[in-house]
mmCIF file of C-alpha atoms in Angstrom:
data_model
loop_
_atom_site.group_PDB
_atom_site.id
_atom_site.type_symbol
_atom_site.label_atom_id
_atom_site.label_comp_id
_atom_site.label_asym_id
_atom_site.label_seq_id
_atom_site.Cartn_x
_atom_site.Cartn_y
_atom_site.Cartn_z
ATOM 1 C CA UNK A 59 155.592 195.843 -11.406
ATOM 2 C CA UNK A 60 157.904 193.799 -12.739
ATOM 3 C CA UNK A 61 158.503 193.126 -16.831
ATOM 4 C CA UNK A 62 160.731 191.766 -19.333
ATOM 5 C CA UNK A 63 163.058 193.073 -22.233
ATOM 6 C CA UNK A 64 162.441 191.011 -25.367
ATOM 7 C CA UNK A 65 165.040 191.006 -27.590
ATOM 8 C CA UNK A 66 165.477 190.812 -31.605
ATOM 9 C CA UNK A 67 161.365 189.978 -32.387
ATOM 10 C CA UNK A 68 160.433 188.811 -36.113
ATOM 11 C CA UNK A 69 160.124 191.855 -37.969
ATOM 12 C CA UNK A 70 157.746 192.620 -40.935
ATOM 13 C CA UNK A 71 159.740 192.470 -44.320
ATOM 14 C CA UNK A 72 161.430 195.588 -45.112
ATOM 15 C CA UNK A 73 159.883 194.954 -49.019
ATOM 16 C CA UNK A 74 155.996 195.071 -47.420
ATOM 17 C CA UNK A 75 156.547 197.936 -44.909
ATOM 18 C CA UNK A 76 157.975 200.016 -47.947
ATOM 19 C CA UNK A 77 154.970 198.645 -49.706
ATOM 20 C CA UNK A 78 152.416 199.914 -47.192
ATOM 21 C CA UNK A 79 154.105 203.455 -47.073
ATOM 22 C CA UNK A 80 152.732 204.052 -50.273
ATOM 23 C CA UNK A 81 149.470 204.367 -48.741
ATOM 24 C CA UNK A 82 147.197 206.373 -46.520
ATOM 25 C CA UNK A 83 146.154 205.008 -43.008
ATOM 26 C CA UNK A 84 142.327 205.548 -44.001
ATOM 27 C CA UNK A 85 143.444 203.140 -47.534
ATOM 28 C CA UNK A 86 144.907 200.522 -45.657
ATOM 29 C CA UNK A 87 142.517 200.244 -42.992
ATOM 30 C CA UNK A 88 139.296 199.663 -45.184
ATOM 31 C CA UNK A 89 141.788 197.296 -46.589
ATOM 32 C CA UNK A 90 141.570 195.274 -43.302
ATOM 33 C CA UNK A 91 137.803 195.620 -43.379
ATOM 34 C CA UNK A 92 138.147 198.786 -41.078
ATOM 35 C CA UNK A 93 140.476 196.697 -38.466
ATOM 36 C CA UNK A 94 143.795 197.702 -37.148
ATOM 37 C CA UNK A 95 142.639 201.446 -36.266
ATOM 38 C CA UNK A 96 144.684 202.655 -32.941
ATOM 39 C CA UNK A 97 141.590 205.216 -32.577
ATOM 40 C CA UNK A 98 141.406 208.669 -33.007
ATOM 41 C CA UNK A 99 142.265 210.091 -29.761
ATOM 42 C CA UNK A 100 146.120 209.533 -30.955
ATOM 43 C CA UNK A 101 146.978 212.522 -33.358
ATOM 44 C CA UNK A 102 150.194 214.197 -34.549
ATOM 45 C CA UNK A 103 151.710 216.743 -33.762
ATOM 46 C CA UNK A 104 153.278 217.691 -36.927
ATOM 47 C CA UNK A 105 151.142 217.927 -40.240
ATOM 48 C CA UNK A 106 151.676 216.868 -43.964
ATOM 49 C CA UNK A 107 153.872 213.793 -42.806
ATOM 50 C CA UNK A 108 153.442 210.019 -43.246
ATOM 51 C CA UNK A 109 155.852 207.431 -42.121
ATOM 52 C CA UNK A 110 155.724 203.776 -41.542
ATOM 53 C CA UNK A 111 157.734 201.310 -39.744
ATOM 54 C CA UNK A 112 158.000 198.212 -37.169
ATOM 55 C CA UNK A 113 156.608 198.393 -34.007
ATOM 56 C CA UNK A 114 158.990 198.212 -30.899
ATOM 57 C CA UNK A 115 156.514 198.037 -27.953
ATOM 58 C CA UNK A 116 156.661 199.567 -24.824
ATOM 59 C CA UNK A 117 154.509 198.615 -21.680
ATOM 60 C CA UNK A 118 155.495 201.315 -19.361
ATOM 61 C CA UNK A 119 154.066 202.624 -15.809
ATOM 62 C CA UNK A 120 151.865 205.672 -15.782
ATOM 63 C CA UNK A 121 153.996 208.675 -15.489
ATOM 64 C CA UNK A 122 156.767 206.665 -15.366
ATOM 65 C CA UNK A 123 159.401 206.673 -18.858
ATOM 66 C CA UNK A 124 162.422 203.818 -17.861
ATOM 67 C CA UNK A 125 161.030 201.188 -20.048
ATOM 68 C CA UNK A 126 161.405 204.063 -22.707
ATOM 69 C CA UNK A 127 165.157 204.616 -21.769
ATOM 70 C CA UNK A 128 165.247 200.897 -21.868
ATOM 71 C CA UNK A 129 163.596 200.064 -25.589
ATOM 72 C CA UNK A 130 165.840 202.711 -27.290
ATOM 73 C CA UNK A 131 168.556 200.152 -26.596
ATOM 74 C CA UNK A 132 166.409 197.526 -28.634
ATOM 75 C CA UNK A 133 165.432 199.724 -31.431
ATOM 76 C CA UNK A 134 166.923 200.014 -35.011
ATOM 77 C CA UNK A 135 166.898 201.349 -38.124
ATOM 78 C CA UNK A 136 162.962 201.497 -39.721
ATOM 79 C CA UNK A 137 161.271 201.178 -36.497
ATOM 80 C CA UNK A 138 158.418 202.889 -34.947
ATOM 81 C CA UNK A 139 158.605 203.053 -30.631
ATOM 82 C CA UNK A 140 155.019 202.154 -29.756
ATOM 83 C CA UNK A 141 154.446 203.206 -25.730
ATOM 84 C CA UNK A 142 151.200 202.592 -23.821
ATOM 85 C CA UNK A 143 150.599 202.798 -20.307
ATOM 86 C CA UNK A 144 149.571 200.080 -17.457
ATOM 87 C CA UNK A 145 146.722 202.594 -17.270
ATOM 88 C CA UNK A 146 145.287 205.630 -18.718
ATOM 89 C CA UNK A 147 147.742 208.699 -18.609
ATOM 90 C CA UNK A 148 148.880 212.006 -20.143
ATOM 91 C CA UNK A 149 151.715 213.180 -18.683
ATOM 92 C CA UNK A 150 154.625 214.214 -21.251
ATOM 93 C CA UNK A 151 156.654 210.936 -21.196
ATOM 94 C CA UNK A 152 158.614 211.568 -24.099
ATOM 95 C CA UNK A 153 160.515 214.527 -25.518
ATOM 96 C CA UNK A 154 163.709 215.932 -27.902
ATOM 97 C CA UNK A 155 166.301 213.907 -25.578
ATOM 98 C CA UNK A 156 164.148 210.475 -26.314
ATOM 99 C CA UNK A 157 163.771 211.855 -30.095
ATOM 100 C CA UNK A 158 167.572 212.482 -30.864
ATOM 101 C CA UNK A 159 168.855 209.064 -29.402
ATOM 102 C CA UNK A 160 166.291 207.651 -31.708
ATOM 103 C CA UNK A 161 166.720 209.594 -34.252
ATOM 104 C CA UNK A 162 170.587 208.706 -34.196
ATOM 105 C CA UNK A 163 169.172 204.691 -34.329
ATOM 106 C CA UNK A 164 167.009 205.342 -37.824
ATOM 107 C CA UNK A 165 164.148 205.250 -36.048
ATOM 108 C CA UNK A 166 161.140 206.809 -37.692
ATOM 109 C CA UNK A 167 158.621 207.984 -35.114
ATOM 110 C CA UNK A 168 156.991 207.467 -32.234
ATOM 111 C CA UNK A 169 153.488 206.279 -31.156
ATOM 112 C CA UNK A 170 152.130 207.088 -27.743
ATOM 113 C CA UNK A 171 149.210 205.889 -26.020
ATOM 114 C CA UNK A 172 149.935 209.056 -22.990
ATOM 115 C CA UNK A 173 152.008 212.436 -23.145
ATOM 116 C CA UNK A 174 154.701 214.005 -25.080
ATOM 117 C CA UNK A 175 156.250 217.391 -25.039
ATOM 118 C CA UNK A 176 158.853 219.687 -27.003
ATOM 119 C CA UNK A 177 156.825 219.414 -29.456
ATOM 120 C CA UNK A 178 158.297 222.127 -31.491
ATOM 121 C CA UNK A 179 161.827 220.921 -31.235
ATOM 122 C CA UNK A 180 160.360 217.577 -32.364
ATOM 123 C CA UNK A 181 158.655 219.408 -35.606
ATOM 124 C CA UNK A 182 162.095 221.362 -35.310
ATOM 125 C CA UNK A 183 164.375 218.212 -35.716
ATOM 126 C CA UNK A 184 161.903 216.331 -38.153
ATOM 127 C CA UNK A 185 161.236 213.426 -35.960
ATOM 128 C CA UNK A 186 157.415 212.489 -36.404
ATOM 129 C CA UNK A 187 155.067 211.910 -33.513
ATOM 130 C CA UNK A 188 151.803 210.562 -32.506
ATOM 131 C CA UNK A 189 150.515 210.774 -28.894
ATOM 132 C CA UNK A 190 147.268 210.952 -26.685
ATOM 133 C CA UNK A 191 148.102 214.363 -25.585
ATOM 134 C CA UNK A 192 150.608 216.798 -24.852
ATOM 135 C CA UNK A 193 151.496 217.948 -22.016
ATOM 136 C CA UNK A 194 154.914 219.594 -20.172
ATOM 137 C CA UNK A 195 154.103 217.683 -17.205
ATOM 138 C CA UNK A 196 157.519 215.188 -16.450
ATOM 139 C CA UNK A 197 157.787 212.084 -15.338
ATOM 140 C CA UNK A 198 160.086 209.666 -13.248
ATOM 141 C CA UNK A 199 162.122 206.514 -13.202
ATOM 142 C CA UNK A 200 160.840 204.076 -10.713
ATOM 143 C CA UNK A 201 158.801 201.286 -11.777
ATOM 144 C CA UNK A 202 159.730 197.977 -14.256
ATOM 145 C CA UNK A 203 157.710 197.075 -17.090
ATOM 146 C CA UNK A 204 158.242 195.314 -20.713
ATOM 147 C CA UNK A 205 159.487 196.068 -23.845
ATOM 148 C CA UNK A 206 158.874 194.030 -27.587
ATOM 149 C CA UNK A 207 155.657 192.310 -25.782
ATOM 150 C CA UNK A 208 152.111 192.620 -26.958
ATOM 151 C CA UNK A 209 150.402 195.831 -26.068
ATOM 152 C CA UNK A 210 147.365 197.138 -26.635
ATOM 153 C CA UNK A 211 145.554 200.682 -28.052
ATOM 154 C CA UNK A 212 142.150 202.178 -28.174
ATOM 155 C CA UNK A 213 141.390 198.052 -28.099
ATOM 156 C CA UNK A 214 143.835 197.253 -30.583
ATOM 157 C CA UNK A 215 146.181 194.782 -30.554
ATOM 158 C CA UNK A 216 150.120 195.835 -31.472
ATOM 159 C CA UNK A 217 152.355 193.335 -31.290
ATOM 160 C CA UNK A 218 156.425 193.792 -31.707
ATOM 161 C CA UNK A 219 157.562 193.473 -35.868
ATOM 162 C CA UNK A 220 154.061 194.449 -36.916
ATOM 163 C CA UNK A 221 154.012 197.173 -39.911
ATOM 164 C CA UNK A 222 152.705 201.045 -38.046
ATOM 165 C CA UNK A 223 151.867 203.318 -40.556
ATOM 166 C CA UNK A 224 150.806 206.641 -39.330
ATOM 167 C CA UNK A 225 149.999 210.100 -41.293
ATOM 168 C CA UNK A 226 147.250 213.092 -40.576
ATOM 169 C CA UNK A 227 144.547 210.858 -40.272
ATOM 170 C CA UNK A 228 145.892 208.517 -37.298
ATOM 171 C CA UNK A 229 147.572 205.461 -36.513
ATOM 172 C CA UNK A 230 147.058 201.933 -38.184
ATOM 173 C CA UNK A 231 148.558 198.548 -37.002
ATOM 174 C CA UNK A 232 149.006 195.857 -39.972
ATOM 175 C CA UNK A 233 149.994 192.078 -38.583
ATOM 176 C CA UNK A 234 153.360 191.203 -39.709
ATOM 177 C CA UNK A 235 151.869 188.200 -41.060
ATOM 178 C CA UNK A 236 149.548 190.279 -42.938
ATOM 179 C CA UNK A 237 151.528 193.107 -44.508
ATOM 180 C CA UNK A 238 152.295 191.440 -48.009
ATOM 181 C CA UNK A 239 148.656 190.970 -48.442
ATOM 182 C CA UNK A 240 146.996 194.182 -46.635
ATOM 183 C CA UNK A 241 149.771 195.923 -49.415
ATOM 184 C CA UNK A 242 148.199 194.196 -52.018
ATOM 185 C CA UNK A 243 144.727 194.905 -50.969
ATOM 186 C CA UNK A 244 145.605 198.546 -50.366
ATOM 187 C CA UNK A 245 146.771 198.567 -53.922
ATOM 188 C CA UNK A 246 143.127 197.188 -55.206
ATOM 189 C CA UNK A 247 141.753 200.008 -53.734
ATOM 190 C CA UNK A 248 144.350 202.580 -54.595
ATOM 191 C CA UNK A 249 143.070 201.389 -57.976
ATOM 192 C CA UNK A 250 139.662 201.404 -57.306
ATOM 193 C CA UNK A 251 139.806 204.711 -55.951
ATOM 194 C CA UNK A 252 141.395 206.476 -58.369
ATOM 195 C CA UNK A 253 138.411 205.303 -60.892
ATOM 196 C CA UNK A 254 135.908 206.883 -58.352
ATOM 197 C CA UNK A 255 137.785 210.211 -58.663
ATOM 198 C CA UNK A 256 137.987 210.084 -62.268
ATOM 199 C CA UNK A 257 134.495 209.699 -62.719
ATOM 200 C CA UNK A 258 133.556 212.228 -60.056
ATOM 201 C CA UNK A 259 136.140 215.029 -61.987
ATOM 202 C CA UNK A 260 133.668 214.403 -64.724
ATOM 203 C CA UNK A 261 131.067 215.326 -62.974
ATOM 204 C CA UNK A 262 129.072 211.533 -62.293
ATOM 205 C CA UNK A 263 127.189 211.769 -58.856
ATOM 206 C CA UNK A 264 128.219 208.909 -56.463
ATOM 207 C CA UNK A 265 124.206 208.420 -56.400
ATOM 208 C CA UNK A 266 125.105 207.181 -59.740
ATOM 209 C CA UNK A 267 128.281 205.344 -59.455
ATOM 210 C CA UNK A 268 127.306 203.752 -56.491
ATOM 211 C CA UNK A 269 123.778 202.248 -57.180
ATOM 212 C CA UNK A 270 122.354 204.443 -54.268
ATOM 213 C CA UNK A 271 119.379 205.595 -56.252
ATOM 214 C CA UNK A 272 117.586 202.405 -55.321
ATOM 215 C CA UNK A 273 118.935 202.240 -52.016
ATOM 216 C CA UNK A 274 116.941 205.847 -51.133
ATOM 217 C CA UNK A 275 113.959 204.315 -52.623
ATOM 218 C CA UNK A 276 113.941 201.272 -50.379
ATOM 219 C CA UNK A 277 114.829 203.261 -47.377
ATOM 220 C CA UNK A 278 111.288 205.370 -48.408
ATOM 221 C CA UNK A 279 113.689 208.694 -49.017
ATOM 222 C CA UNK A 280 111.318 210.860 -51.784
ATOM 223 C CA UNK A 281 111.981 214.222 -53.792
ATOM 224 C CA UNK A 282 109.594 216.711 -52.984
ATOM 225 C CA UNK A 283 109.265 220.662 -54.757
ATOM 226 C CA UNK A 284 110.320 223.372 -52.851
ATOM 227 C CA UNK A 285 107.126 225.122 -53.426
ATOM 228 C CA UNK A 286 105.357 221.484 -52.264
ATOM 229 C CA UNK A 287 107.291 221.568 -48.858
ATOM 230 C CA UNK A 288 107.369 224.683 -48.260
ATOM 231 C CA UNK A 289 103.243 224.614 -48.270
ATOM 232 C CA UNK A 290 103.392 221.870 -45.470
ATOM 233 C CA UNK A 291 102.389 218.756 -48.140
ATOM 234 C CA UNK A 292 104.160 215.793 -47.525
ATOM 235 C CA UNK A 293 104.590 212.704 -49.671
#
């Protein structure tokens, strides 16, 4: 397989990345009308940690890391190495070698559609990570492939500069040409949510809130005693 090595890709804004790291991955994703979701088989391997960047992309050969040892070269401070696979695989491609010559560049984590390992030196170190699975199994150095190109996860779309935020919950991919706005959307909501919680502190039912009273009604939902039901009547 052969490949290419893209170098210096448009990047997000550094002001709408920062932006979008004030929110949650579930936040920003109903933002995007529940787009941009990298699916929930990618999970990290630390907890309590939330970090978002620009993606440098990685198409790499199934147990096979040189494009990895190659895309280091092309990433910087405030990025995020996304890595996915010609096809499926979960062999541990990356571990605490990969992290600290990252980790020396500023980068900020690492997204993997396949394998990682050491993951307790990674928790150990403080460098965040998000893969398919984990897995001691190594890998080798053999086979081309491309870095900064458009890849794809779980059936979404990545492509190099875009904004990855990532925290408990998953992974989400915001368009670089849609940060500012997805930022300002996630802040509508933000605000919107923070309403809903107020109101539900006070005790008001989401039935309530929400209108859903009249939704059970048209759906043919009914309130029945316990004494009623327990008899065998029905409505």
């Amino acid at each position: 397989m052969s490949g290419v090595i893209v170098t210096d890709p448009p990047k997000a804004a550094a002001e709408d990345v920062e932006a979008l790291a004030r929110y949650g991955v579930a936040t920003i994703g109903e933002a995007m009308g529940r787009t941009g979701l990298l699916g929930p088989g990618i999970r990290p391997v630390q907890q309590g940690v939330r970090v978002a960047g620009t993606a440098v992309t990685v198409l790499s050969w199934p147990g096979d890391n040189l494009m990895i040892h190659a895309a280091v070269e092309q990433c910087g401070e405030g990025d995020i190495l996304v890595v996915t696979t010609t096809s499926p695989s979960t062999d541990g491609m990356f571990g605490e070698l990969f992290a600290t010559a990252l980790q020396r560049r500023g980068v900020r984590g690492l997204v993997i559609d396949a394998g990682v390992r050491d993951t307790q030196e990674l928790r150990e170190m403080g460098f965040a990570a998000w893969s398919r699975a984990v897995s001691a199994q190594g890998t080798v150095k053999a086979t081309g492939g491309s870095v900064n190109v458009p890849v794809v996860v779980d059936g979404q779309v990545v492509h190099p500069g875009d904004v990855i935020v990532a925290d408990d919950d998953g992974v989400v991919a915001v368009p670089r040409a849609r940060a500012r706005r997805t930022a300002e959307a996630s802040e509508a909501r933000e605000r919107k949510e923070a309403a809903a919680r107020a109101a539900f502190a006070e005790g008001r039912l989401g039935l309530d809130r929400y209108g859903l009273r009249e939704k059970l009604r048209q759906l043919g939902v009914t309130y029945q005693p316990y004494e009623e039901y327990a008899a065998g009547e029905r409505p």
